[in-house]
Every structure is written in C-alpha cells, then in structure tokens.
Coordinates of C-alpha atoms and ligand atoms in Angstrom, one line a residue:
M1 CA -184.3 -71.7 108.5
T2 CA -185.9 -70.6 105.2
P3 CA -184.5 -72.1 102.0
S4 CA -182.9 -68.6 101.0
G5 CA -181.6 -68.2 104.6
L6 CA -180.0 -71.5 104.5
E7 CA -178.5 -70.8 101.0
H8 CA -177.0 -67.5 102.4
A9 CA -175.5 -69.4 105.4
V10 CA -174.0 -72.1 103.2
A11 CA -172.5 -69.4 100.8
A12 CA -171.1 -67.7 103.8
R13 CA -169.5 -70.8 105.1
F14 CA -168.1 -71.6 101.6
A15 CA -166.6 -68.1 101.6
A16 CA -165.1 -68.5 105.1
F17 CA -163.7 -71.9 104.0
T18 CA -162.0 -70.8 100.8
D19 CA -160.7 -67.4 102.3
P20 CA -157.7 -68.8 104.0
Y21 CA -156.7 -70.5 100.7
V22 CA -156.9 -67.4 98.7
S23 CA -155.1 -65.3 101.4
A24 CA -152.1 -67.7 101.7
P25 CA -149.1 -66.8 99.6
G26 CA -148.3 -68.8 96.4
D27 CA -151.4 -70.4 94.8
A28 CA -154.1 -67.8 95.1
F29 CA -154.5 -68.1 91.2
A30 CA -155.5 -71.7 91.2
F31 CA -157.8 -71.3 94.3
R32 CA -159.5 -68.1 92.9
L33 CA -160.2 -70.1 89.5
K34 CA -162.2 -72.8 91.6
I35 CA -164.1 -70.1 93.6
D36 CA -165.1 -68.4 90.2
H37 CA -166.0 -71.8 88.8
T38 CA -168.2 -72.6 91.8
L39 CA -170.2 -69.2 91.5
R40 CA -170.6 -69.7 87.8
V41 CA -171.6 -73.4 88.2
L42 CA -174.3 -72.2 91.0
G43 CA -175.6 -69.6 88.4
I44 CA -176.0 -72.1 85.7
A45 CA -177.6 -74.6 88.2
K46 CA -180.2 -71.8 89.1
A47 CA -181.0 -71.3 85.5
I48 CA -181.7 -75.0 84.8
V49 CA -183.7 -75.3 87.9
Q50 CA -185.8 -72.5 87.0
A51 CA -186.2 -73.5 83.5
E52 CA -187.1 -77.0 84.4
K53 CA -189.6 -75.7 87.1
L54 CA -188.2 -77.9 89.9
P55 CA -190.0 -78.0 93.2
E56 CA -188.5 -75.8 96.0
H57 CA -186.8 -78.6 98.0
L58 CA -185.0 -80.2 95.0
A59 CA -184.1 -76.5 93.9
L60 CA -182.5 -75.7 97.3
A61 CA -180.5 -78.9 97.1
C62 CA -179.3 -78.2 93.6
H63 CA -178.0 -74.7 94.7
L64 CA -176.3 -76.2 97.8
A65 CA -174.7 -79.1 96.0
A66 CA -173.5 -76.6 93.3
L67 CA -171.8 -74.4 95.9
M68 CA -170.4 -77.7 97.7
H69 CA -169.3 -79.7 94.6
D70 CA -165.7 -78.7 94.4
V71 CA -164.9 -77.7 98.1
G72 CA -162.3 -80.6 97.6
R73 CA -160.4 -79.0 95.2
F74 CA -159.0 -76.6 97.8
P75 CA -157.5 -79.2 100.2
Q76 CA -156.6 -81.3 97.1
Y77 CA -154.4 -78.4 95.4
R78 CA -153.0 -77.6 98.8
Q79 CA -151.8 -81.0 99.5
Y80 CA -150.9 -82.3 96.1
R81 CA -150.5 -79.0 94.0
T82 CA -152.6 -80.6 91.2
F83 CA -156.3 -80.9 90.2
R84 CA -155.7 -84.3 88.5
D85 CA -157.5 -86.9 90.8
T86 CA -155.6 -89.8 89.2
V87 CA -152.4 -88.6 90.6
S88 CA -153.8 -87.2 93.9
A89 CA -157.2 -88.0 95.3
N90 CA -160.9 -88.3 94.2
H91 CA -161.8 -84.4 94.7
A92 CA -165.5 -85.4 94.9
G93 CA -164.9 -87.7 98.0
L94 CA -162.8 -84.7 99.6
S95 CA -165.7 -82.5 99.0
V96 CA -168.1 -84.6 101.0
R97 CA -165.4 -85.2 103.8
H98 CA -164.8 -81.5 104.1
A99 CA -168.2 -80.3 103.7
L100 CA -169.2 -82.8 106.9
R101 CA -166.0 -81.8 108.8
E102 CA -166.8 -77.9 108.5
K103 CA -170.6 -78.6 109.0
M104 CA -171.3 -76.7 105.9
L105 CA -174.8 -78.0 105.9
E106 CA -175.8 -77.1 109.3
G107 CA -179.4 -76.2 109.4
A108 CA -180.4 -78.5 106.6
T109 CA -182.9 -81.1 106.9
V110 CA -181.5 -84.8 106.9
E111 CA -183.1 -85.2 103.3
T112 CA -181.6 -82.0 101.9
R113 CA -178.1 -83.3 103.2
R114 CA -178.7 -86.5 101.6
L115 CA -179.5 -85.1 98.4
V116 CA -176.7 -82.5 98.5
L117 CA -173.8 -84.9 99.6
G118 CA -175.0 -87.6 97.1
A119 CA -174.9 -85.3 94.3
V120 CA -171.6 -83.8 95.3
Y121 CA -170.0 -87.5 95.5
L122 CA -171.5 -88.2 92.1
H123 CA -170.7 -85.1 90.3
N124 CA -167.3 -86.5 88.6
K125 CA -168.3 -89.9 87.9
R126 CA -167.7 -90.7 84.3
T127 CA -171.2 -91.8 83.7
L128 CA -174.3 -91.8 86.0
P129 CA -176.6 -94.8 86.1
R130 CA -180.2 -94.1 86.7
L131 CA -180.5 -93.7 90.4
R132 CA -183.3 -95.3 92.6
S133 CA -183.9 -92.1 94.4
A134 CA -185.6 -89.8 92.0
G135 CA -184.9 -86.6 93.9
M136 CA -181.1 -87.6 94.0
D137 CA -181.2 -88.4 90.3
T138 CA -182.5 -85.1 89.6
V139 CA -180.0 -83.1 91.7
A140 CA -177.0 -85.1 90.7
R141 CA -177.9 -84.5 86.9
V142 CA -178.5 -80.7 87.5
V143 CA -175.0 -80.4 89.1
R144 CA -173.3 -82.6 86.4
D145 CA -174.9 -80.3 83.6
S146 CA -174.0 -77.1 85.2
D147 CA -170.4 -78.2 86.0
K148 CA -170.0 -79.4 82.4
L149 CA -171.5 -76.4 80.8
D150 CA -169.1 -74.1 82.7
I151 CA -166.1 -76.3 81.9
Y152 CA -167.1 -75.8 78.1
Q153 CA -166.3 -72.2 78.5
V154 CA -163.2 -72.9 80.4
M155 CA -161.9 -75.2 77.8
I156 CA -162.7 -72.9 74.9
E157 CA -160.8 -70.1 76.6
H158 CA -157.9 -72.4 77.0
F159 CA -157.9 -73.7 73.5
S160 CA -158.0 -70.1 72.1
Q161 CA -155.1 -69.1 74.4
K162 CA -157.1 -66.1 75.6
N163 CA -155.7 -67.2 78.8
P164 CA -152.3 -68.3 79.6
P165 CA -152.3 -72.2 80.3
H166 CA -153.7 -72.7 83.9
P167 CA -153.9 -75.6 86.2
E168 CA -157.5 -76.0 85.8
V169 CA -157.0 -77.4 82.3
A170 CA -154.2 -80.1 82.9
L171 CA -153.4 -80.8 79.3
D172 CA -150.5 -83.3 79.2
V173 CA -151.2 -83.8 75.4
K174 CA -149.4 -83.2 72.1
D175 CA -150.2 -80.0 70.3
E176 CA -150.4 -81.5 66.5
P177 CA -152.9 -79.2 64.8
G178 CA -154.0 -81.9 62.4
A179 CA -154.1 -85.0 64.5
Y180 CA -156.9 -86.8 66.4
S181 CA -157.2 -90.4 67.7
S182 CA -159.8 -92.6 66.0
K183 CA -160.8 -94.1 69.4
V184 CA -162.1 -90.9 70.7
I185 CA -164.1 -89.8 67.5
E186 CA -165.6 -93.1 67.2
A187 CA -166.8 -93.1 70.8
V188 CA -168.6 -89.7 70.1
L189 CA -170.0 -91.2 66.9
R190 CA -171.5 -93.9 68.9
R191 CA -172.9 -91.1 71.3
K192 CA -170.7 -92.5 74.0
P193 CA -168.4 -90.4 76.4
G194 CA -164.8 -90.5 75.3
D195 CA -162.3 -92.0 77.7
Y196 CA -159.4 -89.6 79.2
E197 CA -157.2 -92.6 78.7
D198 CA -157.4 -92.5 75.0
I199 CA -156.3 -88.8 74.7
V200 CA -153.2 -88.1 73.0
Y201 CA -153.7 -84.9 71.1
I202 CA -155.4 -81.5 71.7
N203 CA -157.9 -82.2 69.1
D204 CA -159.0 -85.5 71.0
F205 CA -159.7 -83.2 74.0
K206 CA -161.9 -80.9 71.8
I207 CA -163.7 -84.1 70.3
M208 CA -164.3 -85.4 73.7
T209 CA -165.7 -82.1 75.0
I210 CA -168.2 -82.2 71.9
G211 CA -169.3 -85.6 73.0
W212 CA -170.3 -84.2 76.5
L213 CA -173.7 -83.2 74.7
Y214 CA -174.6 -86.9 75.1
D215 CA -174.2 -86.6 78.8
L216 CA -176.3 -83.6 79.3
N217 CA -179.5 -84.2 81.0
F218 CA -181.9 -81.4 80.6
R219 CA -183.5 -79.7 77.7
A220 CA -182.5 -76.4 79.4
S221 CA -178.8 -77.5 79.4
C222 CA -178.9 -78.3 75.8
R223 CA -180.5 -74.9 75.2
M224 CA -177.6 -73.2 77.0
L225 CA -175.1 -75.3 75.1
H226 CA -176.9 -74.0 71.8
E227 CA -177.2 -70.6 72.6
R228 CA -173.5 -70.2 73.8
G229 CA -172.5 -71.7 70.5
Y230 CA -169.8 -74.0 72.4
L231 CA -170.0 -76.9 69.9
E232 CA -169.7 -74.7 66.9
T233 CA -166.6 -73.2 68.2
L234 CA -165.0 -76.3 69.3
F235 CA -165.6 -77.6 65.4
A236 CA -164.2 -74.3 64.3
G237 CA -160.9 -75.2 66.0
L238 CA -160.8 -78.8 64.7
P239 CA -159.2 -79.9 61.2
K240 CA -161.6 -80.0 58.4
D241 CA -161.9 -83.7 56.8
T242 CA -164.7 -86.1 55.9
L243 CA -164.9 -87.9 59.2
L244 CA -165.1 -84.6 61.2
N245 CA -167.7 -83.2 58.9
T246 CA -169.7 -86.5 59.5
L247 CA -169.3 -85.9 63.2
R248 CA -170.4 -82.5 62.9
E249 CA -173.6 -83.2 60.9
H250 CA -174.5 -85.9 63.6
V251 CA -174.0 -83.9 66.4
R252 CA -175.8 -80.8 65.0
A253 CA -178.9 -83.2 64.2
D254 CA -178.7 -84.7 67.7
L255 CA -178.7 -81.4 69.4
A256 CA -181.6 -79.9 67.3
Q257 CA -183.5 -82.9 68.3
R258 CA -182.8 -82.5 72.0
L259 CA -184.0 -78.8 71.6
E260 CA -187.2 -80.0 70.2
G261 CA -187.5 -82.3 73.2
A262 CA -187.6 -85.5 71.4
Ligands
FE2_1 FE1 -165.5 -81.1 90.4

C-alpha cells in the first residue's frame, strides 16, 4: 500500500470507528468535539511535518499517530461519561488498545506500527524524556505539539465564553478574576510545566497553558503559536500586576529566541 493509500484507509477506519458513537442518542456533542479535535490535530501535524521537512516514513507515522491519538476518548466517555483520566482511565492506553483491537493500522509495516502506537501511548505524558529511538522521539513530539496547539484554541474559546461550557475542558476550578496560585506561576517562570494538581483558579489554568511553550519541540510549532497569537490572548485575559508582567516579558523573550532557532 502507498503511504497516501494507507493514510486514506486509516482515516476511513477512524470514521467507521467513531460513527456509531456519534449516531447513538445522547452524547453526540462530546464525541463530535473529539472527532473535530482529531482532524484539526492531523492538520497541524501535517503542517509541522512539512515545515520540518521530515522524511516520508516519519511523515506517515506522524499523520497516522495524529489520527489515532484520541481513539480511546470514545470508549472512555461512553463508559465513564468524563474525559478526565484521573477519575476514569488513561485514554492514551485505551487508544492503543482499541487501535489494535479494531486493526486500524492494518497494511502498515511493523516499524510504522511501532512508531504510531508508541507516539499515541506517549502523547499525554506530562513530560517526555529523550527517547532512545530517534524516529519514535520525533513522531511523539510532533503529535504532542499538534495536540497542544489545538488545545490552546479550545482553551481560549472556553475562557472567552464564546462556547458554552463543554466537557472537553473540565474546569473544576474557582472563577475569581484577580486570583492565581504562586506555585503555578513559579513553575512557568522556571520554564517548567505546571502541575494540574496545583490548579485552584481559572487564571492558574491560563498560566499553565502559557507554560506549554516550554514543552513545544519544533520551531514550526513555536511559529504557529506566535502567528495565532495564543500567548498574547491568554495574557490579555489575566490580571495586570508586576509578577505577571515579569512572566510576560520572560515568555515573550523566550518565544522570540525559539523563533530565531536559538
Ligand atoms: Fe489525548
């Protein structure tokens, strides 16, 4: 099978897998969100792959992994009616299990399957250590960046209340416009990812999302982040004080440096 033939086949299998979930009465809205998210993540992954000029076999694995990464969201939501892994199941593990069970990667080489399933399994780990397999490392990082770049958009829409609250953003947090937690902002100032456990206020969520800059792996991803203005939009929705101004200056300088390829 040619790479594009295989990609078409996997996309068709993904559609066939998700169709019954959307057709069942009740939760079509939640499932539709995940389908749309997946297709946007695929689009972003394609853009990164192209900008970074990845070789064909890695490009294919990136595209397939983007398509497969949230397959587990469907059985997860049907069984537990939540997208919160901590109170249900690790959805990345579910994605691997269901991709295998449904033979979604049939026609792919053993090596491509290894890259795809590895990247799918690693996509929601809090941090990713440098992997011994350079190919797997690249594919996992493309999927993680693509996923994050789409979640930025989802978060911003949620914060701006353009959309009604939806289950994709499970915000069990206090809505106090002037408040944020020092632990979260200190982590980002140290260029470390924030911890979900430290989140108390909506602003903590915004600050943590800003900190994802430090978890982006490719210059193409930073460029997209910059072009879409996500960080500035998030800062605009935060209180204005000295500490947040300092954070803004740090983050701006770091992003500029990443864009230069330093
Ligand atoms: Fe996911």
